[in-house]
PDB file of C-alpha atoms in Angstrom:
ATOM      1  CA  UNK A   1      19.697 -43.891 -20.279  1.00 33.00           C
ATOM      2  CA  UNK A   2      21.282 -40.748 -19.262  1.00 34.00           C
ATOM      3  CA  UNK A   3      19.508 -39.611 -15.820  1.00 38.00           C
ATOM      4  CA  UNK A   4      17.796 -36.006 -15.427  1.00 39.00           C
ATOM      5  CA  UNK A   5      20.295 -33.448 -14.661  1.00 38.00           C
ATOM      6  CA  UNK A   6      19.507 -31.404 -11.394  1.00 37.00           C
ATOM      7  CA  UNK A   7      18.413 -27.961 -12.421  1.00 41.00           C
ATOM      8  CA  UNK A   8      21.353 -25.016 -11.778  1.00 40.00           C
ATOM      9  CA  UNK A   9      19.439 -21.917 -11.582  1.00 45.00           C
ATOM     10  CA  UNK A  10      21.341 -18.677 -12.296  1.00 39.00           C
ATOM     11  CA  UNK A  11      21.816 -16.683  -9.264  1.00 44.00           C
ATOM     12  CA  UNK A  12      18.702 -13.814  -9.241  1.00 47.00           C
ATOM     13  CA  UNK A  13      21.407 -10.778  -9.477  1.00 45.00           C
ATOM     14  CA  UNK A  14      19.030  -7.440  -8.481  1.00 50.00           C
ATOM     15  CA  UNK A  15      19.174  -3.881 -10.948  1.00 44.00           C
ATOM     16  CA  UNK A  16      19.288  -1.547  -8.928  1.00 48.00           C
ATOM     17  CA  UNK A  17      19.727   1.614 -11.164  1.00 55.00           C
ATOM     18  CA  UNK A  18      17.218   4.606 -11.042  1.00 55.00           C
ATOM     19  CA  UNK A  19      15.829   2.791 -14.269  1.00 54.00           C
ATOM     20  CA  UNK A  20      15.368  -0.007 -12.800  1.00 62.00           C
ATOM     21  CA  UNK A  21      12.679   1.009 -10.222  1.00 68.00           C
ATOM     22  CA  UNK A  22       9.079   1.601 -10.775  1.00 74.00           C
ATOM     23  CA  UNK A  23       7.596   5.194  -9.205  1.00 81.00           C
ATOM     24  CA  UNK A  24       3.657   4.823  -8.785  1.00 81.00           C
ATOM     25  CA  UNK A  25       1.479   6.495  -6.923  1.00 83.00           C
ATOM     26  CA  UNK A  26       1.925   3.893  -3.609  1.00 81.00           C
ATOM     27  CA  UNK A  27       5.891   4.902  -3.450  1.00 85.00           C
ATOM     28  CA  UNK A  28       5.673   8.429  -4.836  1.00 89.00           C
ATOM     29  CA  UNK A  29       5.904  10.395  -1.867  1.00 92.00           C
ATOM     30  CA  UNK A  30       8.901   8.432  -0.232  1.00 91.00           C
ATOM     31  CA  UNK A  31      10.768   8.772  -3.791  1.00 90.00           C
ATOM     32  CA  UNK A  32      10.329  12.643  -3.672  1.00 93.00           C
ATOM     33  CA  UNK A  33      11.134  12.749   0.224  1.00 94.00           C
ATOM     34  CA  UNK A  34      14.668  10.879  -0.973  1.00 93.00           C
ATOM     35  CA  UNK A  35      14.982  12.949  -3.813  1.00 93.00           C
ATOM     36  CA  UNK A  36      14.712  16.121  -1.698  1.00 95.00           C
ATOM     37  CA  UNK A  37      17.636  15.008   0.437  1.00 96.00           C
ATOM     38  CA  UNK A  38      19.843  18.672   0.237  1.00 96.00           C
ATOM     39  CA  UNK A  39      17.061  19.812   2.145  1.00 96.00           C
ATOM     40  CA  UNK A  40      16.050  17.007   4.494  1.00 97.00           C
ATOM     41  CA  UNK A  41      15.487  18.232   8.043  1.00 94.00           C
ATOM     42  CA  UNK A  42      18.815  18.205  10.043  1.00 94.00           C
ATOM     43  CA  UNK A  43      20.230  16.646   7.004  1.00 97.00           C
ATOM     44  CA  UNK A  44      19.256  13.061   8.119  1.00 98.00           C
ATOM     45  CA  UNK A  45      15.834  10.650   6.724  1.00 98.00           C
ATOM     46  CA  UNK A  46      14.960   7.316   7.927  1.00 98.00           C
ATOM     47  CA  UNK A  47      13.356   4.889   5.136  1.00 97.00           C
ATOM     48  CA  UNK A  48      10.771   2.740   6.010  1.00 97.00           C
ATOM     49  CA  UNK A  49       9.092  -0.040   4.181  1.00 94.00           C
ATOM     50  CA  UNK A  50       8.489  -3.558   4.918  1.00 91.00           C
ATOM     51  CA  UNK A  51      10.797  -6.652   3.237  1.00 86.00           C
ATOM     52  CA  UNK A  52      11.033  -6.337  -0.583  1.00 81.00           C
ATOM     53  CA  UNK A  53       9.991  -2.935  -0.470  1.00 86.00           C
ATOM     54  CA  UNK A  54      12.804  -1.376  -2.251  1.00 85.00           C
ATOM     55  CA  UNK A  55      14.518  -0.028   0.528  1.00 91.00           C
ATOM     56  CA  UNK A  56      18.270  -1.466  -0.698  1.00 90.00           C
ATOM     57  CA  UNK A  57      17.223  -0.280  -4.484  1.00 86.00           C
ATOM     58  CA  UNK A  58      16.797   3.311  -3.251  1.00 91.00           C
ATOM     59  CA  UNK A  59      19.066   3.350  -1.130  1.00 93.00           C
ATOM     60  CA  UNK A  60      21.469   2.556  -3.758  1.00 92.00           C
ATOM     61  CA  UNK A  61      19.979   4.699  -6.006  1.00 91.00           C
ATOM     62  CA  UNK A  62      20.317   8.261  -3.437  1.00 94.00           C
ATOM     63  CA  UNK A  63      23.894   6.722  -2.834  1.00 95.00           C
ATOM     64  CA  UNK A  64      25.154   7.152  -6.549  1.00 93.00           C
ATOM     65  CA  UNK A  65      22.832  10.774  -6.729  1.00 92.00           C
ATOM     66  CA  UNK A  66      24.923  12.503  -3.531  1.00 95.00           C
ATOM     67  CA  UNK A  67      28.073   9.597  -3.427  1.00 95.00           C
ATOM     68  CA  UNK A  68      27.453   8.117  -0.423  1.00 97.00           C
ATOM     69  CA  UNK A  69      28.542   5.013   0.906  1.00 97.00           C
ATOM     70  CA  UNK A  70      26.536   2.354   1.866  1.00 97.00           C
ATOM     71  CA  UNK A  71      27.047   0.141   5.589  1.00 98.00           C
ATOM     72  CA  UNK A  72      24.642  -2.582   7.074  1.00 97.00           C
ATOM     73  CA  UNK A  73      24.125  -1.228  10.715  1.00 98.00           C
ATOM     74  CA  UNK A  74      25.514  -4.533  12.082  1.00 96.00           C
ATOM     75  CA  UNK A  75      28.778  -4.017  11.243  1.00 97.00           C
ATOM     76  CA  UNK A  76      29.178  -0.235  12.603  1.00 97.00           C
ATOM     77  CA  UNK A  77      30.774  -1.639  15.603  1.00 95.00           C
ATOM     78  CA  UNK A  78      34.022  -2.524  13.910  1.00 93.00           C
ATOM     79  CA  UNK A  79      33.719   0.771  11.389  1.00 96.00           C
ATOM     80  CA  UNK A  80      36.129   3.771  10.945  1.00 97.00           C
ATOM     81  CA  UNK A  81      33.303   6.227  12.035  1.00 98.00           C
ATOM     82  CA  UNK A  82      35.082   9.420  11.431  1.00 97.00           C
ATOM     83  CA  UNK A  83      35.756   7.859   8.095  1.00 97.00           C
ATOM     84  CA  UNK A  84      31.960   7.443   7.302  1.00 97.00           C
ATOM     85  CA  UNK A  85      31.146  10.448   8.658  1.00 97.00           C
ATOM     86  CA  UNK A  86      33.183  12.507   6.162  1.00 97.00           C
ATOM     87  CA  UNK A  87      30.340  11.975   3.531  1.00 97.00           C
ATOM     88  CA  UNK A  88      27.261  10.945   2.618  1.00 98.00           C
ATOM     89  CA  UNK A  89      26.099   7.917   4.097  1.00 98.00           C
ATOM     90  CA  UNK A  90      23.331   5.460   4.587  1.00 98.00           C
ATOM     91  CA  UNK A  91      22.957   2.450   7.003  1.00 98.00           C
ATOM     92  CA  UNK A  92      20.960  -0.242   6.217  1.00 98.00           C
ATOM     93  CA  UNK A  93      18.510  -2.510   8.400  1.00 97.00           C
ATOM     94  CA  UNK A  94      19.080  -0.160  11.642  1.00 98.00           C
ATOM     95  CA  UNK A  95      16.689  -2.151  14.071  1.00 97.00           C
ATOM     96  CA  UNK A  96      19.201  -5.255  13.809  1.00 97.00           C
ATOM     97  CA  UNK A  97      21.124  -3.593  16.046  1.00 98.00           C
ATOM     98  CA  UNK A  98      18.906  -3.187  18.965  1.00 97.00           C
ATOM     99  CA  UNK A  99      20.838  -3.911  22.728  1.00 96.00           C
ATOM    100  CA  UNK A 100      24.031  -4.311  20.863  1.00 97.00           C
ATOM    101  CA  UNK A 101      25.371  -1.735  22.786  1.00 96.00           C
ATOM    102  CA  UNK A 102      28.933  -1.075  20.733  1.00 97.00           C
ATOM    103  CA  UNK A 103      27.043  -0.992  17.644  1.00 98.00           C
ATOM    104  CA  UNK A 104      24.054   1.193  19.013  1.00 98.00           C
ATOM    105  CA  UNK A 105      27.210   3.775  20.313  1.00 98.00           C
ATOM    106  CA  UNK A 106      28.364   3.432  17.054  1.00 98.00           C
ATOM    107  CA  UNK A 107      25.759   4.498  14.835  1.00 98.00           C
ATOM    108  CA  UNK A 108      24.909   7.415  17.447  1.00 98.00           C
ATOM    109  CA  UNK A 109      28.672   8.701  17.336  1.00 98.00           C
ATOM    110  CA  UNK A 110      28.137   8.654  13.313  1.00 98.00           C
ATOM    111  CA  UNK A 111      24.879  10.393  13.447  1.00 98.00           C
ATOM    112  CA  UNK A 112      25.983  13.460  15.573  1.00 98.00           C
ATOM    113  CA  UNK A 113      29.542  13.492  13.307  1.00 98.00           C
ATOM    114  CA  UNK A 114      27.884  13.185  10.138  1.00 98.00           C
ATOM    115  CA  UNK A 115      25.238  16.084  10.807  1.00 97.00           C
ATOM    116  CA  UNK A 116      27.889  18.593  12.490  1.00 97.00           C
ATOM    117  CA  UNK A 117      30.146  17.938   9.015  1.00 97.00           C
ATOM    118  CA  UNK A 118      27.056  18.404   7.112  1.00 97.00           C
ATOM    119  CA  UNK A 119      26.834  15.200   5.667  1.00 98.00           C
ATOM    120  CA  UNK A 120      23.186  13.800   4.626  1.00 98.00           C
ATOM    121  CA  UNK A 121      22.547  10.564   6.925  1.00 98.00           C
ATOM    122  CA  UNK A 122      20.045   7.956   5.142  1.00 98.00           C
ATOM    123  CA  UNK A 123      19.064   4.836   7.587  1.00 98.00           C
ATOM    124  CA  UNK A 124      16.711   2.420   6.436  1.00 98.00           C
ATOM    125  CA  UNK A 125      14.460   0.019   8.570  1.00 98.00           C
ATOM    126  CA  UNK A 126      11.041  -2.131   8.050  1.00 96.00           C
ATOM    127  CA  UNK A 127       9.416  -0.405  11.155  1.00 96.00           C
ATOM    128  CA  UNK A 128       9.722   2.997  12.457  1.00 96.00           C
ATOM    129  CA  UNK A 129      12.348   4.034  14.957  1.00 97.00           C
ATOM    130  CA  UNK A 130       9.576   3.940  18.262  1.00 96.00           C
ATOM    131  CA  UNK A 131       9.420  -0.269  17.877  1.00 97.00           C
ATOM    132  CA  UNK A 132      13.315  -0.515  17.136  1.00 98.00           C
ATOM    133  CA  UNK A 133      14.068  -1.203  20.911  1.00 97.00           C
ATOM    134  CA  UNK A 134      16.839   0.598  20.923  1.00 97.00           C
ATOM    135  CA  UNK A 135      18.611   0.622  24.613  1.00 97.00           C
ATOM    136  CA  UNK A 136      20.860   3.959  24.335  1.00 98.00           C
ATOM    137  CA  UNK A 137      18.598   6.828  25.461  1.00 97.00           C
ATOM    138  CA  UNK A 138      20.037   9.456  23.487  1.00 97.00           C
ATOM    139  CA  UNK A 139      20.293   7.608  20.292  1.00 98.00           C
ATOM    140  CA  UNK A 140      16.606   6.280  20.863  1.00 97.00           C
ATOM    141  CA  UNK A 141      15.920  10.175  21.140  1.00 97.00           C
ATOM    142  CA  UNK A 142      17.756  11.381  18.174  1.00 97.00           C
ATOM    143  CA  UNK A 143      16.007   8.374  16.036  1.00 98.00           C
ATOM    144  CA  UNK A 144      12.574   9.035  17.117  1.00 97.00           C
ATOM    145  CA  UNK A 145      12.930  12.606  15.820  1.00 96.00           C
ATOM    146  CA  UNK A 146      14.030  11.836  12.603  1.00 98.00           C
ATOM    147  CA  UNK A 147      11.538  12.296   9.727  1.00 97.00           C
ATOM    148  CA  UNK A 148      10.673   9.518   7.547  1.00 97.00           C
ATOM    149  CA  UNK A 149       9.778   8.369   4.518  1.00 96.00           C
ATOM    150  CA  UNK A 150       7.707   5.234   4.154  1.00 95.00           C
ATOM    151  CA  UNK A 151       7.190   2.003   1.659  1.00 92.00           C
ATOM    152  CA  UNK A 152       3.521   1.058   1.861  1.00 88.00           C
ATOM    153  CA  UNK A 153       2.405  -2.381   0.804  1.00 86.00           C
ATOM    154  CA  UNK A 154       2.009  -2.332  -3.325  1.00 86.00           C
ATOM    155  CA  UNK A 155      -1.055  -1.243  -5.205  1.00 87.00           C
ATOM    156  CA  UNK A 156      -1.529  -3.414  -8.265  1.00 91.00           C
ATOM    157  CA  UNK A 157       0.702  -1.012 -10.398  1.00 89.00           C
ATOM    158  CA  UNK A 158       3.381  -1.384  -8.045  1.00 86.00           C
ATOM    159  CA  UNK A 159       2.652  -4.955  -7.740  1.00 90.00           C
ATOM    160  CA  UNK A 160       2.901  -5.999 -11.654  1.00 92.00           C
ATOM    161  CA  UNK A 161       5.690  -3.433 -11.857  1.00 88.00           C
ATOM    162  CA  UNK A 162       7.590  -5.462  -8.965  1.00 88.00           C
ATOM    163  CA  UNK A 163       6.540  -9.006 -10.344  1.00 93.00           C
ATOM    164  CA  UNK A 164       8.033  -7.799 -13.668  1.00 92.00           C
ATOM    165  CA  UNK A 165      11.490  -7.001 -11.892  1.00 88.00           C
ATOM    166  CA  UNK A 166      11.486 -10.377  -9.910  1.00 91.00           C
ATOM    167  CA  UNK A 167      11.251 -12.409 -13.330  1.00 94.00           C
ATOM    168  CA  UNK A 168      13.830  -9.910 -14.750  1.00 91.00           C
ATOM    169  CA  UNK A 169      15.958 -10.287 -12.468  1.00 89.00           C
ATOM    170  CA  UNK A 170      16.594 -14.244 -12.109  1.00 92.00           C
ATOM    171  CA  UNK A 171      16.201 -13.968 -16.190  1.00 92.00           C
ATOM    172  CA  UNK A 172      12.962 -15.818 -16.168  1.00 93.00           C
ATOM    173  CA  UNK A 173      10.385 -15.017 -18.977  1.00 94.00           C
ATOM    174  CA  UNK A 174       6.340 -15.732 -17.600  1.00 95.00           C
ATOM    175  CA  UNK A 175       3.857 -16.171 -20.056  1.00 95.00           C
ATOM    176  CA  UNK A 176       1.762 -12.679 -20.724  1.00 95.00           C
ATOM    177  CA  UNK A 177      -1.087 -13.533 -19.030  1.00 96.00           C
ATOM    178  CA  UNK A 178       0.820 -14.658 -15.491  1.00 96.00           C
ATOM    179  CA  UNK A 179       1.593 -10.845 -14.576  1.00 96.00           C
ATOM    180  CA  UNK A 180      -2.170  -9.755 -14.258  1.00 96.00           C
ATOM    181  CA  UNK A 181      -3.007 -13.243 -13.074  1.00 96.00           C
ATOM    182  CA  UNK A 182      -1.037 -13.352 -10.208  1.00 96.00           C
ATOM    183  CA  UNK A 183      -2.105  -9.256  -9.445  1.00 94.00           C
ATOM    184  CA  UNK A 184      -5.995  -9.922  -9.034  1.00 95.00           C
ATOM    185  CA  UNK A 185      -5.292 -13.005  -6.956  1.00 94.00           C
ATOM    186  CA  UNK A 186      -2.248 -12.890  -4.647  1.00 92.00           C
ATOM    187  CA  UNK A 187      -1.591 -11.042  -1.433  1.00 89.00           C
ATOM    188  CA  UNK A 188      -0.535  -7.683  -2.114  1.00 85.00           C
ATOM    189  CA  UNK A 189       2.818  -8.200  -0.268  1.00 86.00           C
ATOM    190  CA  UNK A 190       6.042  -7.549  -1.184  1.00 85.00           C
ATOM    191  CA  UNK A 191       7.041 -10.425   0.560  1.00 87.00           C
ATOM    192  CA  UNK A 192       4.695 -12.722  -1.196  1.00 91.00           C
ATOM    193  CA  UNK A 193       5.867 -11.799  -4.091  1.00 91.00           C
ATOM    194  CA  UNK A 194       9.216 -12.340  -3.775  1.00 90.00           C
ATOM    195  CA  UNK A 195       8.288 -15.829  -2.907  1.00 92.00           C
ATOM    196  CA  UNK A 196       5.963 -16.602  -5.781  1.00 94.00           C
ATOM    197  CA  UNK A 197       8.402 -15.730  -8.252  1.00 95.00           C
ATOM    198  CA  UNK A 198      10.906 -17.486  -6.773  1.00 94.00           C
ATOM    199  CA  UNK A 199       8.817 -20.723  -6.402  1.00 94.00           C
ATOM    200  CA  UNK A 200       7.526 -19.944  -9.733  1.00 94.00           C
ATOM    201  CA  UNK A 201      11.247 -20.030 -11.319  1.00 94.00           C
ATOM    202  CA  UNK A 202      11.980 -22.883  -9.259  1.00 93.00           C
ATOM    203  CA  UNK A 203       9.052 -24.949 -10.274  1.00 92.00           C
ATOM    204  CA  UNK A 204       9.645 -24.289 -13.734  1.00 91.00           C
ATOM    205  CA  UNK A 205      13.520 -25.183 -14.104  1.00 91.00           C
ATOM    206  CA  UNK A 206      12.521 -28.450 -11.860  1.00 91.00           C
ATOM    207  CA  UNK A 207       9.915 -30.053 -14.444  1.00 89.00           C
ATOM    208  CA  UNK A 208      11.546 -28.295 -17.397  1.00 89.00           C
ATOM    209  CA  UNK A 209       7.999 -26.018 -17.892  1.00 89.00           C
ATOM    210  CA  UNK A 210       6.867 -22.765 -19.211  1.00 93.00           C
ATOM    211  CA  UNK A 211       6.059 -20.276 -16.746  1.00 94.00           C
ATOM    212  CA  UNK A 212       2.264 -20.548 -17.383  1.00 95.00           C
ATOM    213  CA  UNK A 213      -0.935 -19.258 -15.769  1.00 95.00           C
ATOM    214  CA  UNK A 214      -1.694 -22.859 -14.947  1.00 95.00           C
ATOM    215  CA  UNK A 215       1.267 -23.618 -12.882  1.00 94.00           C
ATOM    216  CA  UNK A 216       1.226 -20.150 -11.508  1.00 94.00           C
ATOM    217  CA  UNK A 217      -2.666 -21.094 -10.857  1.00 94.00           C
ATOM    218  CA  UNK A 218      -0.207 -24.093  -8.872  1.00 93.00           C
ATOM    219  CA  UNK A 219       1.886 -22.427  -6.938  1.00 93.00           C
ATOM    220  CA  UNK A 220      -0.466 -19.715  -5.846  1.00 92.00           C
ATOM    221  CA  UNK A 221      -2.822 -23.059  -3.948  1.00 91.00           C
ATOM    222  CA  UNK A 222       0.320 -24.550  -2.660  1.00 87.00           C
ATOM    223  CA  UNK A 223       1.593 -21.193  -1.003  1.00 84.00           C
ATOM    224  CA  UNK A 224      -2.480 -20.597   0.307  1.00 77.00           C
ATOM    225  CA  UNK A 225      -2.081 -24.510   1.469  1.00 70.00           C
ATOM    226  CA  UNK A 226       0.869 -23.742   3.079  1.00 64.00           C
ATOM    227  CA  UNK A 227      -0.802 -20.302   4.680  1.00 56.00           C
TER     228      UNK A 227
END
């Protein structure tokens, strides 16, 4: 008898096109503030929103509007800054690089070279600047009085809107009744979410299942268990 095969599950590969990304009335406001960004105040915005927010999908999104490039703030150190600074650009997951002091010099060298060229400056975070802990006074400054536009946690248009992405995006197909089940009785977290499709997909490829209500009704009491 030929044993099981372990299940290969495609990587989950993200959309991240304008398309691709739900506007409700939980995310509106930070969508417009990004969309406004020729007229942001001293041409910089800080995003804010906690994991599985979005914050990477808009990002990308403002980056192919005003062709920016894109940098994760850990690897400033080691980054042509007068390169970056000659346009648009946005660096991602700033508080990562809190008391690194080359990469903390860094981003405040590209911040004061980016707005004297007049080039809009996107930084994204999951807290605001005040509970970054960033050690360089003047950057710590500048940070702090940067406007910002801000993720809340989903409503449960947001939420069914981001569950549907999730499946879409690891090419997993839930039955139509596991959307609005798992929206009246999940945590509305954009974290949770993430990991309920995930375990969801996994679940099903492992015992060779539908994605049902009843073993989302499954995985839902193991997470709580878990919890």
């Amino acid at each position: 008898m030929m044993a099981d095969q372990l299940p290969l599950p495609l990587p989950a590969r993200a959309a991240l096109g304008r398309e691709d990304y739900f506007i409700g009335k939980a995310n509106a406001l930070a969508v417009a503030l990004l969309d406004n960004w020729p007229r942001w105040p001293s041409g910089k915005m800080i995003l804010v929103g906690p994991a599985g927010a979005g914050k990477t999908h808009l990002a990308h999104v403002w980056a192919q509007d005003c062709g920016a490039r894109i940098v994760a703030a850990a690897d400033l150190a080691g980054a042509d800054i007068p390169a970056l600074a000659d346009a648009p650009v946005c660096v991602e997951d700033v508080p990562r690089i809190a008391a690194q002091a080359g990469a903390e010099e860094a981003l405040f060298h590209l911040h004061n070279l980016a707005l004297a060229q007049g080039q809009p400056l996107l930084m994204t975070a999951a807290m605001p600047p005040r509970l970054w802990g960033l050690v360089l006074p003047d950057l710590r400054s500048r940070m702090e009085g940067t406007q910002t536009a801000t993720l809340p946690q989903p409503d449960d248009d947001l939420l069914a809107a981001v569950l549907v992405k999730l499946f879409a995006d690891r090419q997993a197909v839930p039955a139509p009744d596991v959307i609005p089940y798992l929206v009246r009785h999940m945590p509305r977290s954009f974290a949770t979410a993430r990991q309920v499709v995930s375990a969801l997909d996994a679940e099903g490829l492992a015992r060779k299942r539908p994605l049902s209500r009843a073993l989302a009704r499954e995985i839902l009491t193991g997470l709580q268990g878990e919890d």
